[in-house]
N, CA, C and O of each residue as an XYZ file, in Angstrom:
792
protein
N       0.824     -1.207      0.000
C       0.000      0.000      0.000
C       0.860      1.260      0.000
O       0.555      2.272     -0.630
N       2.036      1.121      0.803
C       2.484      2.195      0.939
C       3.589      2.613     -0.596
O       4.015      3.751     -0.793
N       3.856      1.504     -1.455
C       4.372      1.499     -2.346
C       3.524      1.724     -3.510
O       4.111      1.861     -4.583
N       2.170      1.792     -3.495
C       1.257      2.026     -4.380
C       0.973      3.920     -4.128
O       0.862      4.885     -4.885
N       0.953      3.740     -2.874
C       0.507      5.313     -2.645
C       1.454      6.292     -3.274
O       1.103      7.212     -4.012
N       3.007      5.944     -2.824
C       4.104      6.900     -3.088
C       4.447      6.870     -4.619
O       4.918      7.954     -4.962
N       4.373      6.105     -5.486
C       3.722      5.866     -6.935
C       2.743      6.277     -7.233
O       2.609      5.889     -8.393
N       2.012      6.763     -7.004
C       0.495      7.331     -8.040
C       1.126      8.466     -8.221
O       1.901      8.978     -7.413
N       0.883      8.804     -9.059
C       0.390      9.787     -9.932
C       0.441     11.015     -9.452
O       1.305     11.861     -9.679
N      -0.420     11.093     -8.841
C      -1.231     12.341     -7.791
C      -0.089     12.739     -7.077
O       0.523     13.738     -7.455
N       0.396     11.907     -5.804
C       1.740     11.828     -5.318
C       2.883     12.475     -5.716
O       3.399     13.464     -5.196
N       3.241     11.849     -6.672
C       4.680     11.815     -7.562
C       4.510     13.583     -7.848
O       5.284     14.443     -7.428
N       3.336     13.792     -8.635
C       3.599     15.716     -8.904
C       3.448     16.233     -7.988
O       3.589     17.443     -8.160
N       3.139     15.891     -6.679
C       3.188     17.264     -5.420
C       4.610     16.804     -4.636
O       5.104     17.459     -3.719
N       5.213     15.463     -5.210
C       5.913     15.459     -4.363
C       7.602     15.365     -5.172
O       8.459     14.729     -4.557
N       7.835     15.760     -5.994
C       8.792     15.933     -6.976
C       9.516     17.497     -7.122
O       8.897     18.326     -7.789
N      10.492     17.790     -6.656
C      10.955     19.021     -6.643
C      11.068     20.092     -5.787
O      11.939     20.643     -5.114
N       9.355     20.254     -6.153
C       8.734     21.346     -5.106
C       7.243     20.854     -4.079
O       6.427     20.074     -4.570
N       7.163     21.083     -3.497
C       5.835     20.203     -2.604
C       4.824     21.754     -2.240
O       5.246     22.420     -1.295
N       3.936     22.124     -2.752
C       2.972     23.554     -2.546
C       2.450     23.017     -0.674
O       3.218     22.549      0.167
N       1.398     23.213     -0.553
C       1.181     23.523      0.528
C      -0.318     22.392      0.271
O      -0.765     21.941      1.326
N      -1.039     21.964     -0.999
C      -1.870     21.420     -0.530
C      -1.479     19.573     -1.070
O      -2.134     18.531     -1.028
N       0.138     19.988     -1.625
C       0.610     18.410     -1.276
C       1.476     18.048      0.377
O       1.524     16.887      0.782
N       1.984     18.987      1.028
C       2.251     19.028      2.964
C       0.779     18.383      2.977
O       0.790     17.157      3.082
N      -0.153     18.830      2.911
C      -1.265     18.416      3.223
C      -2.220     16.694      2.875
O      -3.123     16.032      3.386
N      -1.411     16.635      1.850
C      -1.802     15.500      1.611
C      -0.612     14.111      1.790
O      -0.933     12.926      1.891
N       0.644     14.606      1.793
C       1.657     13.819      2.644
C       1.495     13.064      3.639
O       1.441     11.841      3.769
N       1.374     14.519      4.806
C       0.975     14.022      6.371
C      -0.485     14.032      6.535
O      -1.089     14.258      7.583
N      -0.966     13.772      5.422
C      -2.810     13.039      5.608
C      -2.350     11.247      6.744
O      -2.481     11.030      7.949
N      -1.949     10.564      5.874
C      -1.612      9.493      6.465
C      -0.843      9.414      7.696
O      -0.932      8.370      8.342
N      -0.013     10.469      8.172
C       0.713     10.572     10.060
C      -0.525     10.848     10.213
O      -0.976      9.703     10.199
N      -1.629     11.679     10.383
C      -2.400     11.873     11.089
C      -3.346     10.774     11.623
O      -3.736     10.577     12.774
N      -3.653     10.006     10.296
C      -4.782      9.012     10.253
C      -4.068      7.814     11.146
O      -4.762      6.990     11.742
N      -2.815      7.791     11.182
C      -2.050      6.561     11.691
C      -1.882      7.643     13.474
O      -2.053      7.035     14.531
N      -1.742      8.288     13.479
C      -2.093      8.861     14.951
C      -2.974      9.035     15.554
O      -2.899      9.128     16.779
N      -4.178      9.142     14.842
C      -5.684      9.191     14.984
C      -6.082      7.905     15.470
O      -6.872      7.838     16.412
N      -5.540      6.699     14.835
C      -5.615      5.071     14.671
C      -5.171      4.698     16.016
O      -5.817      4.056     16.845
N      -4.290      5.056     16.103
C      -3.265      4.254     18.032
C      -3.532      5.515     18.795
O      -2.569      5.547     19.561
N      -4.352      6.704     19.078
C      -5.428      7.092     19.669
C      -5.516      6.411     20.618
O      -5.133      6.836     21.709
N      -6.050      5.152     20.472
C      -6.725      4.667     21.515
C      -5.671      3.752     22.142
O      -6.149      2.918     22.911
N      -4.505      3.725     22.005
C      -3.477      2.711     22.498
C      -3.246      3.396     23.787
O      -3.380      2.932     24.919
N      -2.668      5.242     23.218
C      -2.271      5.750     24.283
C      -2.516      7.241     24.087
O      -2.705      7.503     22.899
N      -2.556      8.024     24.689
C      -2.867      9.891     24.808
C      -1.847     10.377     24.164
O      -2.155     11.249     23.351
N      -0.762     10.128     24.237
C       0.755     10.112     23.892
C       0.001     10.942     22.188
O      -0.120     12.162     22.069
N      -0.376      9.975     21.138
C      -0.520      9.804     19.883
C      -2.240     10.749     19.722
O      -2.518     11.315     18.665
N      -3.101     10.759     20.797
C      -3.995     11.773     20.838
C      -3.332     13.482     20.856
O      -3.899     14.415     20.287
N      -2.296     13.584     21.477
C      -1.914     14.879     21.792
C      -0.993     15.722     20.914
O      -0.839     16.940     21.012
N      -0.159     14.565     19.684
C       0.359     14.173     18.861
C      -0.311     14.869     17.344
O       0.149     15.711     16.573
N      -1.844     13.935     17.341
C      -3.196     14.236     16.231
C      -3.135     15.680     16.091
O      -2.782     16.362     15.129
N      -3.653     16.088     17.529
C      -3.799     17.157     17.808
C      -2.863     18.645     17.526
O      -3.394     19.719     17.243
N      -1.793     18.492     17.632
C      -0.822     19.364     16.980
C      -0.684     19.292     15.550
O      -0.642     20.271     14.805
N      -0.596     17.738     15.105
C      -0.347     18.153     13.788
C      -1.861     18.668     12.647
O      -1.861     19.183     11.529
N      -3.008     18.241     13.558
C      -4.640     18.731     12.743
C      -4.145     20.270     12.959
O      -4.316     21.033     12.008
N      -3.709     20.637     13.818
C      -3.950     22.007     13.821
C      -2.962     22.753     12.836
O      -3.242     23.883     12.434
N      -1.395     21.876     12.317
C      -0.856     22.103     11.508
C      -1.185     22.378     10.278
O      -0.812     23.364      9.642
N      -2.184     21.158      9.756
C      -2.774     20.761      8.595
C      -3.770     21.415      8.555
O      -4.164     21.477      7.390
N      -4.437     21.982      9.276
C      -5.632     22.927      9.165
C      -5.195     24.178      8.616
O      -5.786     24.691      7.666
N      -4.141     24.725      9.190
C      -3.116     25.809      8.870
C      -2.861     25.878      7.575
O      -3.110     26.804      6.802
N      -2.161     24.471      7.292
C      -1.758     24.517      5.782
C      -2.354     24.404      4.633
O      -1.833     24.814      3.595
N      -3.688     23.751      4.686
C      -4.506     24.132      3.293
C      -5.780     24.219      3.722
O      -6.024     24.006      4.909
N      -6.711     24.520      2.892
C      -8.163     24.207      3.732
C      -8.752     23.347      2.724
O      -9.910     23.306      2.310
N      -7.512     22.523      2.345
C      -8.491     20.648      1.926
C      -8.495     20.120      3.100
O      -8.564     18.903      3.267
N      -8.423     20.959      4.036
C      -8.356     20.238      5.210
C      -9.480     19.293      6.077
O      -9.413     18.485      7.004
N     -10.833     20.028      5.002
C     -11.825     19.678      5.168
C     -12.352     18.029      5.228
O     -13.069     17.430      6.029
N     -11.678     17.632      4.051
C     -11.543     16.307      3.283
C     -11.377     15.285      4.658
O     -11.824     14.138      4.675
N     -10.464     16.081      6.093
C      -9.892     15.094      6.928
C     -10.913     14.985      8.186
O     -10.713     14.452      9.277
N     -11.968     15.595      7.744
C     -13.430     16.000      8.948
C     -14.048     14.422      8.851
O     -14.232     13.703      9.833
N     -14.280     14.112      7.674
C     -14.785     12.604      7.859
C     -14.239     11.589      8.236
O     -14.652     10.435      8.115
N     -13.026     12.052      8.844
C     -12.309     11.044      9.015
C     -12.261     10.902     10.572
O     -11.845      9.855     11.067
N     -12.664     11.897     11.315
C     -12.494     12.092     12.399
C     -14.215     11.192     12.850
O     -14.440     10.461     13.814
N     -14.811     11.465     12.146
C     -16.563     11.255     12.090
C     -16.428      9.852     11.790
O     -16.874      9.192     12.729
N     -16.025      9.194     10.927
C     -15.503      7.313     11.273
C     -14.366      7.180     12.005
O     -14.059      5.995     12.133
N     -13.928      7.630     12.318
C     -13.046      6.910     13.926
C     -14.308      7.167     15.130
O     -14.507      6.252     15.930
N     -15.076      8.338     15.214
C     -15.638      7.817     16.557
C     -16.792      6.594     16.018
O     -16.940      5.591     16.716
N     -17.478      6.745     14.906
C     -18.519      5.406     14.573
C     -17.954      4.159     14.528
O     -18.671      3.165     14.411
N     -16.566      4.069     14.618
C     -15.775      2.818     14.460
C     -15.442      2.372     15.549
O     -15.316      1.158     15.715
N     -15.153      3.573     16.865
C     -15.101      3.408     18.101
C     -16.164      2.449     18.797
O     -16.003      1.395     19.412
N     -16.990      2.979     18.572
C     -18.672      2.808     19.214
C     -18.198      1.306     19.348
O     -17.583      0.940     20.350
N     -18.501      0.454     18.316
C     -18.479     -1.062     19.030
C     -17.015     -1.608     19.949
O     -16.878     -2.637     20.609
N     -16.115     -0.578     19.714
C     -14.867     -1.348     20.286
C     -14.848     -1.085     21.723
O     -14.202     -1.658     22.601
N     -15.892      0.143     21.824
C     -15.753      0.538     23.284
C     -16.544     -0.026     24.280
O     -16.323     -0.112     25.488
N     -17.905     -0.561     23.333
C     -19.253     -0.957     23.787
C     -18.949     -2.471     24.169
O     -19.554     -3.028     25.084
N     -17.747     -3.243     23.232
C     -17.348     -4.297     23.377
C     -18.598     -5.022     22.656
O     -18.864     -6.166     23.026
N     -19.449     -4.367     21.558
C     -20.650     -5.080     21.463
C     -20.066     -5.947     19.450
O     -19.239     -5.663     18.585
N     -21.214     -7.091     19.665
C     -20.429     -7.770     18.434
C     -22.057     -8.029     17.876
O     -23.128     -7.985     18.481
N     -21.818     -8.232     16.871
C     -23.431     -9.021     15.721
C     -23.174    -10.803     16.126
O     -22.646    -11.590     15.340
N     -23.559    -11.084     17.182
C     -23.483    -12.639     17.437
C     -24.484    -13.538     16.570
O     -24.341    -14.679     16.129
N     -25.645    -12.551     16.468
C     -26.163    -13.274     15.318
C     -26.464    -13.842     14.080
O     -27.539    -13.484     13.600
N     -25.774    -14.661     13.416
C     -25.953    -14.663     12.053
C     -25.861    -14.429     11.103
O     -25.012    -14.257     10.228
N     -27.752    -14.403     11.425
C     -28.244    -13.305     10.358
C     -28.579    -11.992      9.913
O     -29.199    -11.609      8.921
N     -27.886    -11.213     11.122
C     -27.899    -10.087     11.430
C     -26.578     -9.194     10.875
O     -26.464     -8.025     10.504
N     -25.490    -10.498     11.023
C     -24.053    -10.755     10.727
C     -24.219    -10.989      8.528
O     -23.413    -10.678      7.650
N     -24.972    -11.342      8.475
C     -25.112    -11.158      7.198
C     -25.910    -10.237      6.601
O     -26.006    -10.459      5.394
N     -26.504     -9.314      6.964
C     -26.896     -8.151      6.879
C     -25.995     -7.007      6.425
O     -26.161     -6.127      5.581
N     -24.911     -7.317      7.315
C     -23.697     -5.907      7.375
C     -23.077     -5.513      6.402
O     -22.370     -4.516      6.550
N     -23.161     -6.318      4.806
C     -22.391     -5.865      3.496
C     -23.453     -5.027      3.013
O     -23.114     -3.956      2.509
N     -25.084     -5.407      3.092
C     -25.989     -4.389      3.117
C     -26.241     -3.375      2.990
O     -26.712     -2.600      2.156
N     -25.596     -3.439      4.664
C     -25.841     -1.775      5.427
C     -24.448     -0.823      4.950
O     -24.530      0.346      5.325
N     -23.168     -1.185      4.161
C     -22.278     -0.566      3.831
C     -22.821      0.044      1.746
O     -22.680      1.103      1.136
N     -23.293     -1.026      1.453
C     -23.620     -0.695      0.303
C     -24.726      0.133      0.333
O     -24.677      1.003     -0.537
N     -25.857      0.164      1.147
C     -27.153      1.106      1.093
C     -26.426      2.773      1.573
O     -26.736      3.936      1.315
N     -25.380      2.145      2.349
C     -24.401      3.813      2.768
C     -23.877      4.267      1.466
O     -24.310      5.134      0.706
N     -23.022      3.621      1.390
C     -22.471      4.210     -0.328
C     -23.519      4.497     -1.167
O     -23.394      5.555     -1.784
N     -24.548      3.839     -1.375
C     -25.526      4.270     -2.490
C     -26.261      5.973     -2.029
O     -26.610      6.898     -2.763
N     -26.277      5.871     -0.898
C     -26.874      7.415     -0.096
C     -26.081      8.251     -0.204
O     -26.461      9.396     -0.448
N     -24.824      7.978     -0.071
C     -24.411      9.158     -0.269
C     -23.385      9.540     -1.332
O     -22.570     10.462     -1.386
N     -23.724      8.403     -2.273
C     -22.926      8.990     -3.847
C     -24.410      9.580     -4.444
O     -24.261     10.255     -5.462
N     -25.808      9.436     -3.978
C     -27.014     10.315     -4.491
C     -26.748     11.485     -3.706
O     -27.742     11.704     -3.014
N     -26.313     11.894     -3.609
C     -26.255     13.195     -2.410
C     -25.957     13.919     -3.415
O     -26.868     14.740     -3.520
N     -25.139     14.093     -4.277
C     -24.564     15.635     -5.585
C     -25.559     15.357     -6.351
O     -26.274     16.354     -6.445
N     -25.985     14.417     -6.991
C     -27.432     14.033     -7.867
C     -28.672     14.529     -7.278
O     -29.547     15.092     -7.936
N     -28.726     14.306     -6.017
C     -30.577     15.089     -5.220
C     -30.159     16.524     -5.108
O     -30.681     17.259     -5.946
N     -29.390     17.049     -4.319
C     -28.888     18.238     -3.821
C     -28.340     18.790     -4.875
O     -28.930     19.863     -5.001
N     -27.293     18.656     -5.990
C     -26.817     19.240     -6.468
C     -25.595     20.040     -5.619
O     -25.426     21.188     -6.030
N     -24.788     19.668     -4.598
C     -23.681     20.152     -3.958
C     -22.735     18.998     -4.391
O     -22.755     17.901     -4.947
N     -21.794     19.997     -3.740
C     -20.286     19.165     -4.207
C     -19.870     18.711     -5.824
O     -19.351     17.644     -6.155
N     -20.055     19.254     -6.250
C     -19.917     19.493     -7.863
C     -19.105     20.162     -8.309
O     -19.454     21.343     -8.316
N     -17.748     19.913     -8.871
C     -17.371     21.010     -9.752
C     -17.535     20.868    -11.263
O     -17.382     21.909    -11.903
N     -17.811     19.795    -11.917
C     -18.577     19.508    -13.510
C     -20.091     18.966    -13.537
O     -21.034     19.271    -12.806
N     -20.069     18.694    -13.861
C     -21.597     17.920    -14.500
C     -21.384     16.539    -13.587
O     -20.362     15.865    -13.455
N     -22.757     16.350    -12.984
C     -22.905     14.860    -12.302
C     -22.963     13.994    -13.076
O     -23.018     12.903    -12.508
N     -22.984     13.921    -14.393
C     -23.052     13.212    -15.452
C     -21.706     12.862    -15.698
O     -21.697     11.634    -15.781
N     -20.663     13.265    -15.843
C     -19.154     13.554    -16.104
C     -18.437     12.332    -16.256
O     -18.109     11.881    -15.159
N     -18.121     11.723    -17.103
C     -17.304     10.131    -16.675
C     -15.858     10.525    -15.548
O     -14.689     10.724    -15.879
N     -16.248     10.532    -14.669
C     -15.202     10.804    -13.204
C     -13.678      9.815    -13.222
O     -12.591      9.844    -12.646
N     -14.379      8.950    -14.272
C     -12.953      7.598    -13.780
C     -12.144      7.981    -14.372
O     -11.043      7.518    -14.076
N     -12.178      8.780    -15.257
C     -10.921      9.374    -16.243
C      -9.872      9.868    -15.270
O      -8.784      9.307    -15.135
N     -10.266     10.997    -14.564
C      -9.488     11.712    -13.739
C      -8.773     10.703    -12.576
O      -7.599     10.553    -12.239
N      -9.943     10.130    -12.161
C      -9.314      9.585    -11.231
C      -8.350      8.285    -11.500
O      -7.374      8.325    -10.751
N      -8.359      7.293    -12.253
C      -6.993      6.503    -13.436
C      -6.661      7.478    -13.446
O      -6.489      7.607    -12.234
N      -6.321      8.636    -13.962
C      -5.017      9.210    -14.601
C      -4.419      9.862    -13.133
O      -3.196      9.827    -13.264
N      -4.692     10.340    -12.027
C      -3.895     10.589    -10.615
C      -3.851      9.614     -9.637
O      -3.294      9.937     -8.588
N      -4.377      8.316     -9.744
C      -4.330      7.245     -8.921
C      -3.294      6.084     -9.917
O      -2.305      5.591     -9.375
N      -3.623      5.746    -11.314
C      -2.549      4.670    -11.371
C      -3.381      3.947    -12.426
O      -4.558      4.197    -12.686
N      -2.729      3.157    -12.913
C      -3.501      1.669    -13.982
C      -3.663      0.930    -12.724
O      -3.981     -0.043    -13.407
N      -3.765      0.348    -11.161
C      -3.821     -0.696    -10.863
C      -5.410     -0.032    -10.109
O      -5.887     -0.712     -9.201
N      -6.016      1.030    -10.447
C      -7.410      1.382     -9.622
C      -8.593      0.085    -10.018
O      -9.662      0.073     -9.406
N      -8.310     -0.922    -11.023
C      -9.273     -1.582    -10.229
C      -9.482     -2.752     -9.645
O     -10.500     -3.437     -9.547
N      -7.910     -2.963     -9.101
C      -7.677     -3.740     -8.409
C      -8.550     -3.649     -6.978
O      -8.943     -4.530     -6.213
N      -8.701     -1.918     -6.956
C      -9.535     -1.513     -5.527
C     -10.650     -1.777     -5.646
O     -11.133     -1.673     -4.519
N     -11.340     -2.045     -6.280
C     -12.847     -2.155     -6.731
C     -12.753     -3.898     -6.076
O     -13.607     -4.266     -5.270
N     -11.992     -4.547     -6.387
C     -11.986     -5.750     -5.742
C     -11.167     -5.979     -4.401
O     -11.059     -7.129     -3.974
N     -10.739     -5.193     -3.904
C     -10.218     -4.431     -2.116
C     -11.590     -4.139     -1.671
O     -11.864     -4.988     -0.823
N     -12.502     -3.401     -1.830
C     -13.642     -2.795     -2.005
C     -14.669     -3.552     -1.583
O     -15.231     -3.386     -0.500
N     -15.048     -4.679     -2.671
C     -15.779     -5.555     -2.428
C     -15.577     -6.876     -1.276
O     -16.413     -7.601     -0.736
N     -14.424     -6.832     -1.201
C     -13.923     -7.741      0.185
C     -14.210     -7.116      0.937
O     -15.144     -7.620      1.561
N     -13.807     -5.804      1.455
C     -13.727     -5.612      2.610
C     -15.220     -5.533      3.088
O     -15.404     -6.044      4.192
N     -16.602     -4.855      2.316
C     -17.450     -4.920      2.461
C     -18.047     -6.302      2.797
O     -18.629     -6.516      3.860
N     -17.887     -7.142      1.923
C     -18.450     -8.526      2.703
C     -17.606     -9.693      3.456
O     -17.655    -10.922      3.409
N     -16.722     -8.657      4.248
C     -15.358     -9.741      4.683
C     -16.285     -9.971      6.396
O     -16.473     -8.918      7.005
N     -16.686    -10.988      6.920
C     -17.152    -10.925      8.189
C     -15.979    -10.551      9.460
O     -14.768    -10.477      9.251
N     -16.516    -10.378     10.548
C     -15.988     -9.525     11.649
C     -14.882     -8.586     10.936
O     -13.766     -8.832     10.478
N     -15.332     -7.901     10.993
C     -13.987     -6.510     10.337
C     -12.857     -6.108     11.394
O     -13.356     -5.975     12.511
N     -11.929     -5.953     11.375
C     -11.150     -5.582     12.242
C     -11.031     -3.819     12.458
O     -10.813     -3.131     11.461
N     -11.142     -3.367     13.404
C     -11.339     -1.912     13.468
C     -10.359     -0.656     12.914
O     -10.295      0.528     13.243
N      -9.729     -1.345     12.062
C      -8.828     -0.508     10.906
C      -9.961     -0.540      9.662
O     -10.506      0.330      8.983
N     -10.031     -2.130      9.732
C     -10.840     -2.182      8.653
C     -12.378     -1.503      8.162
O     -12.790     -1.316      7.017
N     -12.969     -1.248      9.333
C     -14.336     -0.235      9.848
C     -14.162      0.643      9.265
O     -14.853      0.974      8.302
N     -12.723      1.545      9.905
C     -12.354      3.336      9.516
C     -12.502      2.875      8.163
O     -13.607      2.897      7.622
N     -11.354      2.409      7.509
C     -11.746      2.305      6.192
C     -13.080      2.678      5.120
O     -13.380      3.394      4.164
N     -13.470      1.927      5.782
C     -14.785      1.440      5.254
C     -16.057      3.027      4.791
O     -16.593      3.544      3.811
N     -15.936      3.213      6.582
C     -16.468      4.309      7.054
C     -15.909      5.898      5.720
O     -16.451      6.594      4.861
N     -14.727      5.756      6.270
C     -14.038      6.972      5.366
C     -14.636      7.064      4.215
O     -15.410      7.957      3.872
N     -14.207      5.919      3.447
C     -14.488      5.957      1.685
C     -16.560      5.837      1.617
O     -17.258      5.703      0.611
N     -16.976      5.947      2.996
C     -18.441      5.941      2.654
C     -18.825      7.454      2.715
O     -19.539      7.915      1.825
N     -18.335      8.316      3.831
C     -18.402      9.487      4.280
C     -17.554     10.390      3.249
O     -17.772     11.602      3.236
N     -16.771      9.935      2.546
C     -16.112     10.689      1.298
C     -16.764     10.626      0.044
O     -16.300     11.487     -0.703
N     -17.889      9.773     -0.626
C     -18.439      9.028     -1.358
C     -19.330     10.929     -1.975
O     -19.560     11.374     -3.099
N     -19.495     11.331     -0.999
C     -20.385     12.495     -1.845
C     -19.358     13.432     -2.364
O     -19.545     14.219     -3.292
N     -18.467     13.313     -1.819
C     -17.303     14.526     -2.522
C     -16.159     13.502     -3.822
O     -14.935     13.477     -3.950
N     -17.210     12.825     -4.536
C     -16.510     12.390     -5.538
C     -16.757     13.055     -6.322
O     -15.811     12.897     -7.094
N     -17.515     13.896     -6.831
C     -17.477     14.800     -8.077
C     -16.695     16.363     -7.585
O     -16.951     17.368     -8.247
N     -15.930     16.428     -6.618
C     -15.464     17.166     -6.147
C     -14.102     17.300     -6.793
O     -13.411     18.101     -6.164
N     -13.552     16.829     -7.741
C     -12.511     16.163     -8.369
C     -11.330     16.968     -8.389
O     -10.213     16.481     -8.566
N     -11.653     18.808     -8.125
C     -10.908     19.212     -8.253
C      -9.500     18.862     -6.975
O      -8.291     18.710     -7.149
N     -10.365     18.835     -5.698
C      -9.211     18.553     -5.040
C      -9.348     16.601     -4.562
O      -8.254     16.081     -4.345
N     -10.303     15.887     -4.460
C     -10.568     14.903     -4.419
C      -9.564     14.032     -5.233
O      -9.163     13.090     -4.550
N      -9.034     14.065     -6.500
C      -8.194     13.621     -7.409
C      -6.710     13.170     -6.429
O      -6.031     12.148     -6.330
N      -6.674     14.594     -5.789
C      -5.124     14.561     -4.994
C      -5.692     13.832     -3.699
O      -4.804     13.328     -3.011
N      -6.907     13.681     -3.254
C      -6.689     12.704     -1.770
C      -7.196     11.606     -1.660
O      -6.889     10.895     -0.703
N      -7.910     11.278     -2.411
C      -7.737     10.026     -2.739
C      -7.278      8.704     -2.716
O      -7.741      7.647     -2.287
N      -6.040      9.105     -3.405
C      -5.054      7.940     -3.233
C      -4.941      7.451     -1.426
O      -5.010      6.295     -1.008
N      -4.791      8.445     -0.767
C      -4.659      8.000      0.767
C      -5.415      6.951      0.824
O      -4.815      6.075      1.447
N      -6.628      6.546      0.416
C      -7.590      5.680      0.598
C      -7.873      4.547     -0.431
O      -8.604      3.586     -0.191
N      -7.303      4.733     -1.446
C      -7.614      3.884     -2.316
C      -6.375      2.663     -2.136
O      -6.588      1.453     -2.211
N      -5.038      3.312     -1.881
C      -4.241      2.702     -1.925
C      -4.279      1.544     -1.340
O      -3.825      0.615     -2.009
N      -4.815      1.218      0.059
C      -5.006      0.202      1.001
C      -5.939     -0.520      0.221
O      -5.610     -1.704      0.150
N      -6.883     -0.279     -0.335
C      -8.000     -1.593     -1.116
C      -6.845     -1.834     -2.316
O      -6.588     -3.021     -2.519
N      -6.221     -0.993     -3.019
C      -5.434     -2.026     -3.998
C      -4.835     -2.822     -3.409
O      -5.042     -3.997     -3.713
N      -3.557     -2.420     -2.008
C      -2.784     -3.538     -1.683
C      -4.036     -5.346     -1.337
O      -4.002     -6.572     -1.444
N      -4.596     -4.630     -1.064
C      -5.888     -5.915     -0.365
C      -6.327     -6.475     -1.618
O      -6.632     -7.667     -1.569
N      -6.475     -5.643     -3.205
C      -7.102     -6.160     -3.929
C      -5.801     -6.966     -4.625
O      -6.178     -8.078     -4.996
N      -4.400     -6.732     -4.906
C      -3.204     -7.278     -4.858
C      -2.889     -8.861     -4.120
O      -2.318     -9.881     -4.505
N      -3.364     -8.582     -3.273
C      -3.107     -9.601     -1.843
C      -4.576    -10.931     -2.401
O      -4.626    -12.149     -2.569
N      -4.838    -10.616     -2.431
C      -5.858    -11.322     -2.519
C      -5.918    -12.063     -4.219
O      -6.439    -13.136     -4.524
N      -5.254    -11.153     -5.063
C      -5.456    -12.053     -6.724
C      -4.273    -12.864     -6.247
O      -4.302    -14.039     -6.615
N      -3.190    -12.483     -5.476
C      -2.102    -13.664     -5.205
C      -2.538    -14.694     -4.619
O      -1.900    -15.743     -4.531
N      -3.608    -14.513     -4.182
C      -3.896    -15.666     -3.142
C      -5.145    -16.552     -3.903
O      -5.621    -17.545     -3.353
C-alpha cells in the first residue's frame, strides 16, 4: 500500500521538486490518520493528532476532506468501546448491506442536492481519477468488495470502510478529491493485490 501510494500519480507531482502547501497536506494526511488510529493505544498519539490537525488545518483548507475522518473513527469506536459484536448470524449477514445502502446514499447526495460538484454529475469521473491514482485502480474495486463482505472486520478495517463511505459524496469534487484520494484507495489495492495472489 504504501508502495502504491508513493507511486500514483497524484503523489509523484506534489511530491517531486517542489511540494505547494496542498501536497504538505496531503503527505501528512496518512501521520495523522495513523495517529488518529493508536489514539486509543495511548494519549501520547492523541496529543500528537492534535498538533499536527492544527498544523494541517493551517496549511490548506483541503483540510476539510480530513473531517470525515475524524466522524468514522468515533462510529468505528462505538463497538470497540461498547465491546458489542453481531453474534447473530443473520444479522451478521446483513452488514455488506448496510455498507452498500451507505455508499448508495451518499454517492445520491450531488445528484438530489446538487452540492459538491465542480462539472456535471453526469461527467465520466474515472478518467481523472486513473489518470492521478494509477492503472492498478481496479484492483480496488476488488479491495472494495472484500472488505465490504469480509465478516468480523477488524477496526482498521471499519475506519476504512467508514471513510471511503463518508467521502463518497465529494466524488465529483474532483478538483481537489483527485489529490486525496489515493490515501484511501491505496489500502484496497494492496488488499485487492493480496488477494489475486492468493
Amino acid at each position: 500500500s504504501a508502495a502504491i501510494f508513493s507511486t500514483s500519480p497524484a503523489i509523484l507531482t506534489y511530491t517531486t521538486w517542489s511540494i505547494p502547501t496542498r501536497g504538505l497536506m496531503i503527505i501528512l494526511t496518512p501521520l495523522l490518520l495513523y495517529l488518529v488510529l493508536n489514539s486509543t493505544k495511548s494519549l501520547k498519539y492523541s496529543f500528537l493528532a492534535l498538533i499536527l490537525s492544527t498544523f494541517l488545518l493551517a496549511t490548506h483548507h483541503m483540510f476539510y476532506f480530513v473531517l470525515p475522518s475524524f466522524l468514522a473513527f468515533i462510529i468505528a469506536l462505538i463497538p470497540k468501546i461498547s465491546k458489542w459484536k453481531l453474534r447473530n448470524e443473520k444479522l451478521e449477514k446483513l452488514t455488506p448491506l448496510v455498507f452498500i445502502i451507505g455508499f448508495l446514499i451518499m454517492f445520491s447526495i450531488p445528484f438530489v442536492t446538487g452540492k459538491f460538484l465542480d462539472v456535471s454529475r453526469y461527467d465520466p469521473i474515472y478518467r481523472n481519477y486513473t489518470r492521478y491514482i494509477g492503472v492498478l485502480i481496479p484492483l480496488s474495486l476488488g479491495g472494495l468488495i472484500y472488505l465490504i463482505f469480509k465478516p468480523r472486520k477488524r477496526f482498521t478495517e471499519l475506519f476504512l470502510l467508514l471513510n471511503l463511505i463518508l467521502l463518497t459524496p465529494f466524488i465529483y469534487k474532483q478538483t481537489y478529491m483527485k489529490w486525496y484520494i489515493p490515501i484511501f484507495i491505496s489500502p484496497l489495492i494492496g488488499i485487492g493485490i493480496v488477494n489475486l495472489a492468493n
